[in-house]
Amino acid sequence: MIKFIVCDDNESIVSSASTIINKIMMPGDTDYKICKFYDYNKEMKNIIFHDKCKKIYLLDIELPTISGLEIASKIRANDFNSSIIFLTAHGECINDVFTSRLVILDYISKFLNYEERLAETIKYALKIALNDKFLTFRYRGTLYQLNYDEILYIEKQMSNSKSIIFTEDGREIELIRNINDLLEELSPTFQRPHKSFLVNVNKIRSMDLKSGIVTFKNGKKADILSKRGGKKLFNYIFNLNR
């Protein structure tokens, strides 16, 4: 599921953006939903901070109660994976947008080839969303972007809001993310062979269901299989390779 969040106080802009999105998405088989807003509100806040699906934001710079830049700051405080596109009638704001370090995908004038430019940018945002193979997060002021292929497994910490990533090159990186949310974002590449672990199925060389040990392709071993979870993972990999 991909959600398009369109926020503009001009109804005609919201309508035209929605029409463009539908024209692009309807011929395909990707599930999507368009969420329309005319200003920032509690429903939009809930999508930003609690909805874990892939998102593409189309934001006006000038809104009745808040600026698009402020909304983008809220998004980036919680989410570095979603694409943000600005729709604006104010060309003089471009410097503020691109010096804000908010990782903006595009800045589109409502007056210059608007529909053509927006369609091209949405298609590009879709490529990013549908081919996203990176886990992106911020920890202690540092922005991390790990390719899925770098990760062997992830372990839940005593605090349900924290996890440890174990990488192929031996790093252990703490992140403030719930393991259930991570599973929703990373599956099917990652499976859950134990309530406290997620494992990258593409990195497994062998599994010993009796001892609970997984041996990875780089030779590292980890005791991360529960009896039930190990069997479930074995069956998943077996069916995947049939």
mmCIF file with all atom_site columns, C-alpha atoms in Angstrom, residues 70-208:
data_model
loop_
_atom_site.group_PDB
_atom_site.id
_atom_site.type_symbol
_atom_site.label_atom_id
_atom_site.label_alt_id
_atom_site.label_comp_id
_atom_site.label_asym_id
_atom_site.label_entity_id
_atom_site.label_seq_id
_atom_site.pdbx_PDB_ins_code
_atom_site.Cartn_x
_atom_site.Cartn_y
_atom_site.Cartn_z
_atom_site.occupancy
_atom_site.B_iso_or_equiv
_atom_site.pdbx_formal_charge
_atom_site.auth_seq_id
_atom_site.auth_comp_id
_atom_site.auth_asym_id
_atom_site.auth_atom_id
_atom_site.pdbx_PDB_model_num
ATOM 1   C CA . GLU A 1 70  ? 6.971  23.016  9.069   1.00 0.00 ? 70  GLU A CA 1
ATOM 2   C CA . ILE A 1 71  ? 4.991  19.943  8.025   1.00 0.00 ? 71  ILE A CA 1
ATOM 3   C CA . ALA A 1 72  ? 8.057  18.582  6.234   1.00 0.00 ? 72  ALA A CA 1
ATOM 4   C CA . SER A 1 73  ? 10.079 19.082  9.431   1.00 0.00 ? 73  SER A CA 1
ATOM 5   C CA . LYS A 1 74  ? 7.516  17.018  11.347  1.00 0.00 ? 74  LYS A CA 1
ATOM 6   C CA . ILE A 1 75  ? 7.700  14.288  8.703   1.00 0.00 ? 75  ILE A CA 1
ATOM 7   C CA . ARG A 1 76  ? 11.493 14.135  8.772   1.00 0.00 ? 76  ARG A CA 1
ATOM 8   C CA . ALA A 1 77  ? 11.533 14.030  12.582  1.00 0.00 ? 77  ALA A CA 1
ATOM 9   C CA . ASN A 1 78  ? 9.862  10.635  12.262  1.00 0.00 ? 78  ASN A CA 1
ATOM 10  C CA . ASP A 1 79  ? 10.387 9.396   8.697   1.00 0.00 ? 79  ASP A CA 1
ATOM 11  C CA . PHE A 1 80  ? 13.263 9.605   6.206   1.00 0.00 ? 80  PHE A CA 1
ATOM 12  C CA . ASN A 1 81  ? 11.827 7.075   3.746   1.00 0.00 ? 81  ASN A CA 1
ATOM 13  C CA . SER A 1 82  ? 8.831  8.982   2.381   1.00 0.00 ? 82  SER A CA 1
ATOM 14  C CA . SER A 1 83  ? 9.119  11.344  -0.588  1.00 0.00 ? 83  SER A CA 1
ATOM 15  C CA . ILE A 1 84  ? 8.123  14.997  -0.151  1.00 0.00 ? 84  ILE A CA 1
ATOM 16  C CA . ILE A 1 85  ? 7.081  17.141  -3.123  1.00 0.00 ? 85  ILE A CA 1
ATOM 17  C CA . PHE A 1 86  ? 6.293  20.833  -2.743  1.00 0.00 ? 86  PHE A CA 1
ATOM 18  C CA . LEU A 1 87  ? 3.574  22.478  -4.851  1.00 0.00 ? 87  LEU A CA 1
ATOM 19  C CA . THR A 1 88  ? 3.783  26.254  -4.722  1.00 0.00 ? 88  THR A CA 1
ATOM 20  C CA . ALA A 1 89  ? 2.886  29.577  -6.250  1.00 0.00 ? 89  ALA A CA 1
ATOM 21  C CA . HIS A 1 90  ? 5.803  31.194  -4.407  1.00 0.00 ? 90  HIS A CA 1
ATOM 22  C CA . GLY A 1 91  ? 8.996  30.777  -6.414  1.00 0.00 ? 91  GLY A CA 1
ATOM 23  C CA . GLU A 1 92  ? 10.921 32.929  -3.975  1.00 0.00 ? 92  GLU A CA 1
ATOM 24  C CA . CYS A 1 93  ? 10.749 30.130  -1.359  1.00 0.00 ? 93  CYS A CA 1
ATOM 25  C CA . ILE A 1 94  ? 12.974 27.762  -3.332  1.00 0.00 ? 94  ILE A CA 1
ATOM 26  C CA . ASN A 1 95  ? 16.143 28.689  -1.439  1.00 0.00 ? 95  ASN A CA 1
ATOM 27  C CA . ASP A 1 96  ? 14.447 28.017  1.908   1.00 0.00 ? 96  ASP A CA 1
ATOM 28  C CA . VAL A 1 97  ? 13.323 24.613  0.673   1.00 0.00 ? 97  VAL A CA 1
ATOM 29  C CA . PHE A 1 98  ? 16.686 23.403  -0.559  1.00 0.00 ? 98  PHE A CA 1
ATOM 30  C CA . THR A 1 99  ? 18.704 24.808  2.341   1.00 0.00 ? 99  THR A CA 1
ATOM 31  C CA . SER A 1 100 ? 16.392 23.231  4.899   1.00 0.00 ? 100 SER A CA 1
ATOM 32  C CA . ARG A 1 101 ? 18.117 19.809  4.675   1.00 0.00 ? 101 ARG A CA 1
ATOM 33  C CA . LEU A 1 102 ? 14.719 18.126  4.673   1.00 0.00 ? 102 LEU A CA 1
ATOM 34  C CA . VAL A 1 103 ? 15.547 15.894  1.671   1.00 0.00 ? 103 VAL A CA 1
ATOM 35  C CA . ILE A 1 104 ? 12.891 17.272  -0.672  1.00 0.00 ? 104 ILE A CA 1
ATOM 36  C CA . LEU A 1 105 ? 12.291 15.349  -3.905  1.00 0.00 ? 105 LEU A CA 1
ATOM 37  C CA . ASP A 1 106 ? 11.011 18.282  -5.978  1.00 0.00 ? 106 ASP A CA 1
ATOM 38  C CA . TYR A 1 107 ? 9.695  21.855  -5.907  1.00 0.00 ? 107 TYR A CA 1
ATOM 39  C CA . ILE A 1 108 ? 6.969  22.390  -8.480  1.00 0.00 ? 108 ILE A CA 1
ATOM 40  C CA . SER A 1 109 ? 5.485  25.698  -9.596  1.00 0.00 ? 109 SER A CA 1
ATOM 41  C CA . LYS A 1 110 ? 1.702  25.711  -10.010 1.00 0.00 ? 110 LYS A CA 1
ATOM 42  C CA . PHE A 1 111 ? 2.111  27.945  -13.066 1.00 0.00 ? 111 PHE A CA 1
ATOM 43  C CA . LEU A 1 112 ? 4.923  26.372  -15.147 1.00 0.00 ? 112 LEU A CA 1
ATOM 44  C CA . ASN A 1 113 ? 4.081  23.015  -16.818 1.00 0.00 ? 113 ASN A CA 1
ATOM 45  C CA . TYR A 1 114 ? 2.458  21.999  -13.540 1.00 0.00 ? 114 TYR A CA 1
ATOM 46  C CA . GLU A 1 115 ? 0.607  18.821  -14.598 1.00 0.00 ? 115 GLU A CA 1
ATOM 47  C CA . GLU A 1 116 ? 3.432  17.457  -16.752 1.00 0.00 ? 116 GLU A CA 1
ATOM 48  C CA . ARG A 1 117 ? 6.082  18.176  -14.123 1.00 0.00 ? 117 ARG A CA 1
ATOM 49  C CA . LEU A 1 118 ? 3.984  16.726  -11.292 1.00 0.00 ? 118 LEU A CA 1
ATOM 50  C CA . ALA A 1 119 ? 3.273  13.524  -13.241 1.00 0.00 ? 119 ALA A CA 1
ATOM 51  C CA . GLU A 1 120 ? 6.990  13.028  -13.931 1.00 0.00 ? 120 GLU A CA 1
ATOM 52  C CA . THR A 1 121 ? 7.902  13.600  -10.282 1.00 0.00 ? 121 THR A CA 1
ATOM 53  C CA . ILE A 1 122 ? 5.199  11.252  -8.974  1.00 0.00 ? 122 ILE A CA 1
ATOM 54  C CA . LYS A 1 123 ? 6.457  8.503   -11.301 1.00 0.00 ? 123 LYS A CA 1
ATOM 55  C CA . TYR A 1 124 ? 9.971  9.036   -9.970  1.00 0.00 ? 124 TYR A CA 1
ATOM 56  C CA . ALA A 1 125 ? 8.713  8.965   -6.366  1.00 0.00 ? 125 ALA A CA 1
ATOM 57  C CA . LEU A 1 126 ? 6.970  5.686   -7.126  1.00 0.00 ? 126 LEU A CA 1
ATOM 58  C CA . LYS A 1 127 ? 10.210 4.153   -8.381  1.00 0.00 ? 127 LYS A CA 1
ATOM 59  C CA . ILE A 1 128 ? 11.819 5.092   -5.082  1.00 0.00 ? 128 ILE A CA 1
ATOM 60  C CA . ALA A 1 129 ? 8.913  3.715   -3.042  1.00 0.00 ? 129 ALA A CA 1
ATOM 61  C CA . LEU A 1 130 ? 8.576  0.443   -4.944  1.00 0.00 ? 130 LEU A CA 1
ATOM 62  C CA . ASN A 1 131 ? 12.301 -0.252  -5.166  1.00 0.00 ? 131 ASN A CA 1
ATOM 63  C CA . ASP A 1 132 ? 13.269 0.935   -1.704  1.00 0.00 ? 132 ASP A CA 1
ATOM 64  C CA . LYS A 1 133 ? 15.859 -1.459  -0.302  1.00 0.00 ? 133 LYS A CA 1
ATOM 65  C CA . PHE A 1 134 ? 17.182 0.771   2.454   1.00 0.00 ? 134 PHE A CA 1
ATOM 66  C CA . LEU A 1 135 ? 16.396 1.072   6.142   1.00 0.00 ? 135 LEU A CA 1
ATOM 67  C CA . THR A 1 136 ? 16.764 4.761   7.004   1.00 0.00 ? 136 THR A CA 1
ATOM 68  C CA . PHE A 1 137 ? 16.827 6.109   10.557  1.00 0.00 ? 137 PHE A CA 1
ATOM 69  C CA . ARG A 1 138 ? 18.433 8.731   12.781  1.00 0.00 ? 138 ARG A CA 1
ATOM 70  C CA . TYR A 1 139 ? 20.311 7.923   15.989  1.00 0.00 ? 139 TYR A CA 1
ATOM 71  C CA . ARG A 1 140 ? 22.211 10.355  18.220  1.00 0.00 ? 140 ARG A CA 1
ATOM 72  C CA . GLY A 1 141 ? 22.216 13.007  15.540  1.00 0.00 ? 141 GLY A CA 1
ATOM 73  C CA . THR A 1 142 ? 23.544 10.710  12.797  1.00 0.00 ? 142 THR A CA 1
ATOM 74  C CA . LEU A 1 143 ? 21.456 9.722   9.774   1.00 0.00 ? 143 LEU A CA 1
ATOM 75  C CA . TYR A 1 144 ? 21.930 6.035   8.881   1.00 0.00 ? 144 TYR A CA 1
ATOM 76  C CA . GLN A 1 145 ? 20.887 4.461   5.594   1.00 0.00 ? 145 GLN A CA 1
ATOM 77  C CA . LEU A 1 146 ? 21.553 0.729   5.567   1.00 0.00 ? 146 LEU A CA 1
ATOM 78  C CA . ASN A 1 147 ? 21.000 -1.368  2.507   1.00 0.00 ? 147 ASN A CA 1
ATOM 79  C CA . TYR A 1 148 ? 18.950 -4.456  3.407   1.00 0.00 ? 148 TYR A CA 1
ATOM 80  C CA . ASP A 1 149 ? 21.841 -6.517  2.067   1.00 0.00 ? 149 ASP A CA 1
ATOM 81  C CA . GLU A 1 150 ? 24.114 -5.157  4.829   1.00 0.00 ? 150 GLU A CA 1
ATOM 82  C CA . ILE A 1 151 ? 21.870 -6.490  7.611   1.00 0.00 ? 151 ILE A CA 1
ATOM 83  C CA . LEU A 1 152 ? 22.083 -10.042 8.991   1.00 0.00 ? 152 LEU A CA 1
ATOM 84  C CA . TYR A 1 153 ? 19.495 -9.810  11.746  1.00 0.00 ? 153 TYR A CA 1
ATOM 85  C CA . ILE A 1 154 ? 17.809 -7.448  14.194  1.00 0.00 ? 154 ILE A CA 1
ATOM 86  C CA . GLU A 1 155 ? 17.309 -8.088  17.910  1.00 0.00 ? 155 GLU A CA 1
ATOM 87  C CA . LYS A 1 156 ? 14.633 -6.537  20.118  1.00 0.00 ? 156 LYS A CA 1
ATOM 88  C CA . GLN A 1 157 ? 15.898 -4.933  23.329  1.00 0.00 ? 157 GLN A CA 1
ATOM 89  C CA . MET A 1 158 ? 14.291 -5.074  26.770  1.00 0.00 ? 158 MET A CA 1
ATOM 90  C CA . SER A 1 159 ? 12.619 -1.791  25.940  1.00 0.00 ? 159 SER A CA 1
ATOM 91  C CA . ASN A 1 160 ? 10.103 -2.586  23.190  1.00 0.00 ? 160 ASN A CA 1
ATOM 92  C CA . SER A 1 161 ? 10.921 0.716   21.507  1.00 0.00 ? 161 SER A CA 1
ATOM 93  C CA . LYS A 1 162 ? 14.580 -0.180  20.864  1.00 0.00 ? 162 LYS A CA 1
ATOM 94  C CA . SER A 1 163 ? 16.362 -2.707  18.650  1.00 0.00 ? 163 SER A CA 1
ATOM 95  C CA . ILE A 1 164 ? 19.932 -3.651  17.693  1.00 0.00 ? 164 ILE A CA 1
ATOM 96  C CA . ILE A 1 165 ? 20.956 -4.171  14.060  1.00 0.00 ? 165 ILE A CA 1
ATOM 97  C CA . PHE A 1 166 ? 23.722 -6.734  13.451  1.00 0.00 ? 166 PHE A CA 1
ATOM 98  C CA . THR A 1 167 ? 25.435 -6.041  10.145  1.00 0.00 ? 167 THR A CA 1
ATOM 99  C CA . GLU A 1 168 ? 27.443 -8.220  7.812   1.00 0.00 ? 168 GLU A CA 1
ATOM 100 C CA . ASP A 1 169 ? 30.655 -6.304  8.585   1.00 0.00 ? 169 ASP A CA 1
ATOM 101 C CA . GLY A 1 170 ? 30.287 -6.810  12.345  1.00 0.00 ? 170 GLY A CA 1
ATOM 102 C CA . ARG A 1 171 ? 28.686 -3.539  13.426  1.00 0.00 ? 171 ARG A CA 1
ATOM 103 C CA . GLU A 1 172 ? 25.990 -3.370  16.100  1.00 0.00 ? 172 GLU A CA 1
ATOM 104 C CA . ILE A 1 173 ? 23.766 -0.306  15.643  1.00 0.00 ? 173 ILE A CA 1
ATOM 105 C CA . GLU A 1 174 ? 21.055 0.689   18.090  1.00 0.00 ? 174 GLU A CA 1
ATOM 106 C CA . LEU A 1 175 ? 17.890 2.243   16.750  1.00 0.00 ? 175 LEU A CA 1
ATOM 107 C CA . ILE A 1 176 ? 14.759 3.478   18.444  1.00 0.00 ? 176 ILE A CA 1
ATOM 108 C CA . ARG A 1 177 ? 12.239 1.401   16.525  1.00 0.00 ? 177 ARG A CA 1
ATOM 109 C CA . ASN A 1 178 ? 9.728  -1.218  17.597  1.00 0.00 ? 178 ASN A CA 1
ATOM 110 C CA . ILE A 1 179 ? 10.446 -4.661  16.134  1.00 0.00 ? 179 ILE A CA 1
ATOM 111 C CA . ASN A 1 180 ? 6.811  -5.059  15.038  1.00 0.00 ? 180 ASN A CA 1
ATOM 112 C CA . ASP A 1 181 ? 7.022  -1.845  13.029  1.00 0.00 ? 181 ASP A CA 1
ATOM 113 C CA . LEU A 1 182 ? 10.322 -2.970  11.524  1.00 0.00 ? 182 LEU A CA 1
ATOM 114 C CA . LEU A 1 183 ? 8.796  -6.275  10.430  1.00 0.00 ? 183 LEU A CA 1
ATOM 115 C CA . GLU A 1 184 ? 5.960  -4.429  8.699   1.00 0.00 ? 184 GLU A CA 1
ATOM 116 C CA . GLU A 1 185 ? 8.460  -2.238  6.859   1.00 0.00 ? 185 GLU A CA 1
ATOM 117 C CA . LEU A 1 186 ? 11.088 -4.876  6.001   1.00 0.00 ? 186 LEU A CA 1
ATOM 118 C CA . SER A 1 187 ? 9.081  -8.000  5.167   1.00 0.00 ? 187 SER A CA 1
ATOM 119 C CA . PRO A 1 188 ? 9.209  -10.212 3.143   1.00 0.00 ? 188 PRO A CA 1
ATOM 120 C CA . THR A 1 189 ? 13.019 -9.854  3.008   1.00 0.00 ? 189 THR A CA 1
ATOM 121 C CA . PHE A 1 190 ? 13.047 -10.216 6.807   1.00 0.00 ? 190 PHE A CA 1
ATOM 122 C CA . GLN A 1 191 ? 11.171 -12.901 8.720   1.00 0.00 ? 191 GLN A CA 1
ATOM 123 C CA . ARG A 1 192 ? 10.570 -13.443 12.436  1.00 0.00 ? 192 ARG A CA 1
ATOM 124 C CA . PRO A 1 193 ? 11.985 -16.818 13.636  1.00 0.00 ? 193 PRO A CA 1
ATOM 125 C CA . HIS A 1 194 ? 11.698 -15.771 17.293  1.00 0.00 ? 194 HIS A CA 1
ATOM 126 C CA . LYS A 1 195 ? 9.654  -13.115 19.094  1.00 0.00 ? 195 LYS A CA 1
ATOM 127 C CA . SER A 1 196 ? 12.856 -11.153 19.755  1.00 0.00 ? 196 SER A CA 1
ATOM 128 C CA . PHE A 1 197 ? 14.503 -11.401 16.313  1.00 0.00 ? 197 PHE A CA 1
ATOM 129 C CA . LEU A 1 198 ? 14.117 -10.525 12.644  1.00 0.00 ? 198 LEU A CA 1
ATOM 130 C CA . VAL A 1 199 ? 16.423 -12.290 10.202  1.00 0.00 ? 199 VAL A CA 1
ATOM 131 C CA . ASN A 1 200 ? 17.384 -11.445 6.630   1.00 0.00 ? 200 ASN A CA 1
ATOM 132 C CA . VAL A 1 201 ? 16.414 -14.610 4.726   1.00 0.00 ? 201 VAL A CA 1
ATOM 133 C CA . ASN A 1 202 ? 18.766 -13.724 1.876   1.00 0.00 ? 202 ASN A CA 1
ATOM 134 C CA . LYS A 1 203 ? 21.778 -13.990 4.211   1.00 0.00 ? 203 LYS A CA 1
ATOM 135 C CA . ILE A 1 204 ? 21.090 -17.460 5.644   1.00 0.00 ? 204 ILE A CA 1
ATOM 136 C CA . ARG A 1 205 ? 23.435 -20.307 4.684   1.00 0.00 ? 205 ARG A CA 1
ATOM 137 C CA . SER A 1 206 ? 21.950 -22.971 6.963   1.00 0.00 ? 206 SER A CA 1
ATOM 138 C CA . MET A 1 207 ? 19.711 -23.507 9.994   1.00 0.00 ? 207 MET A CA 1
ATOM 139 C CA . ASP A 1 208 ? 19.942 -26.048 12.805  1.00 0.00 ? 208 ASP A CA 1
#
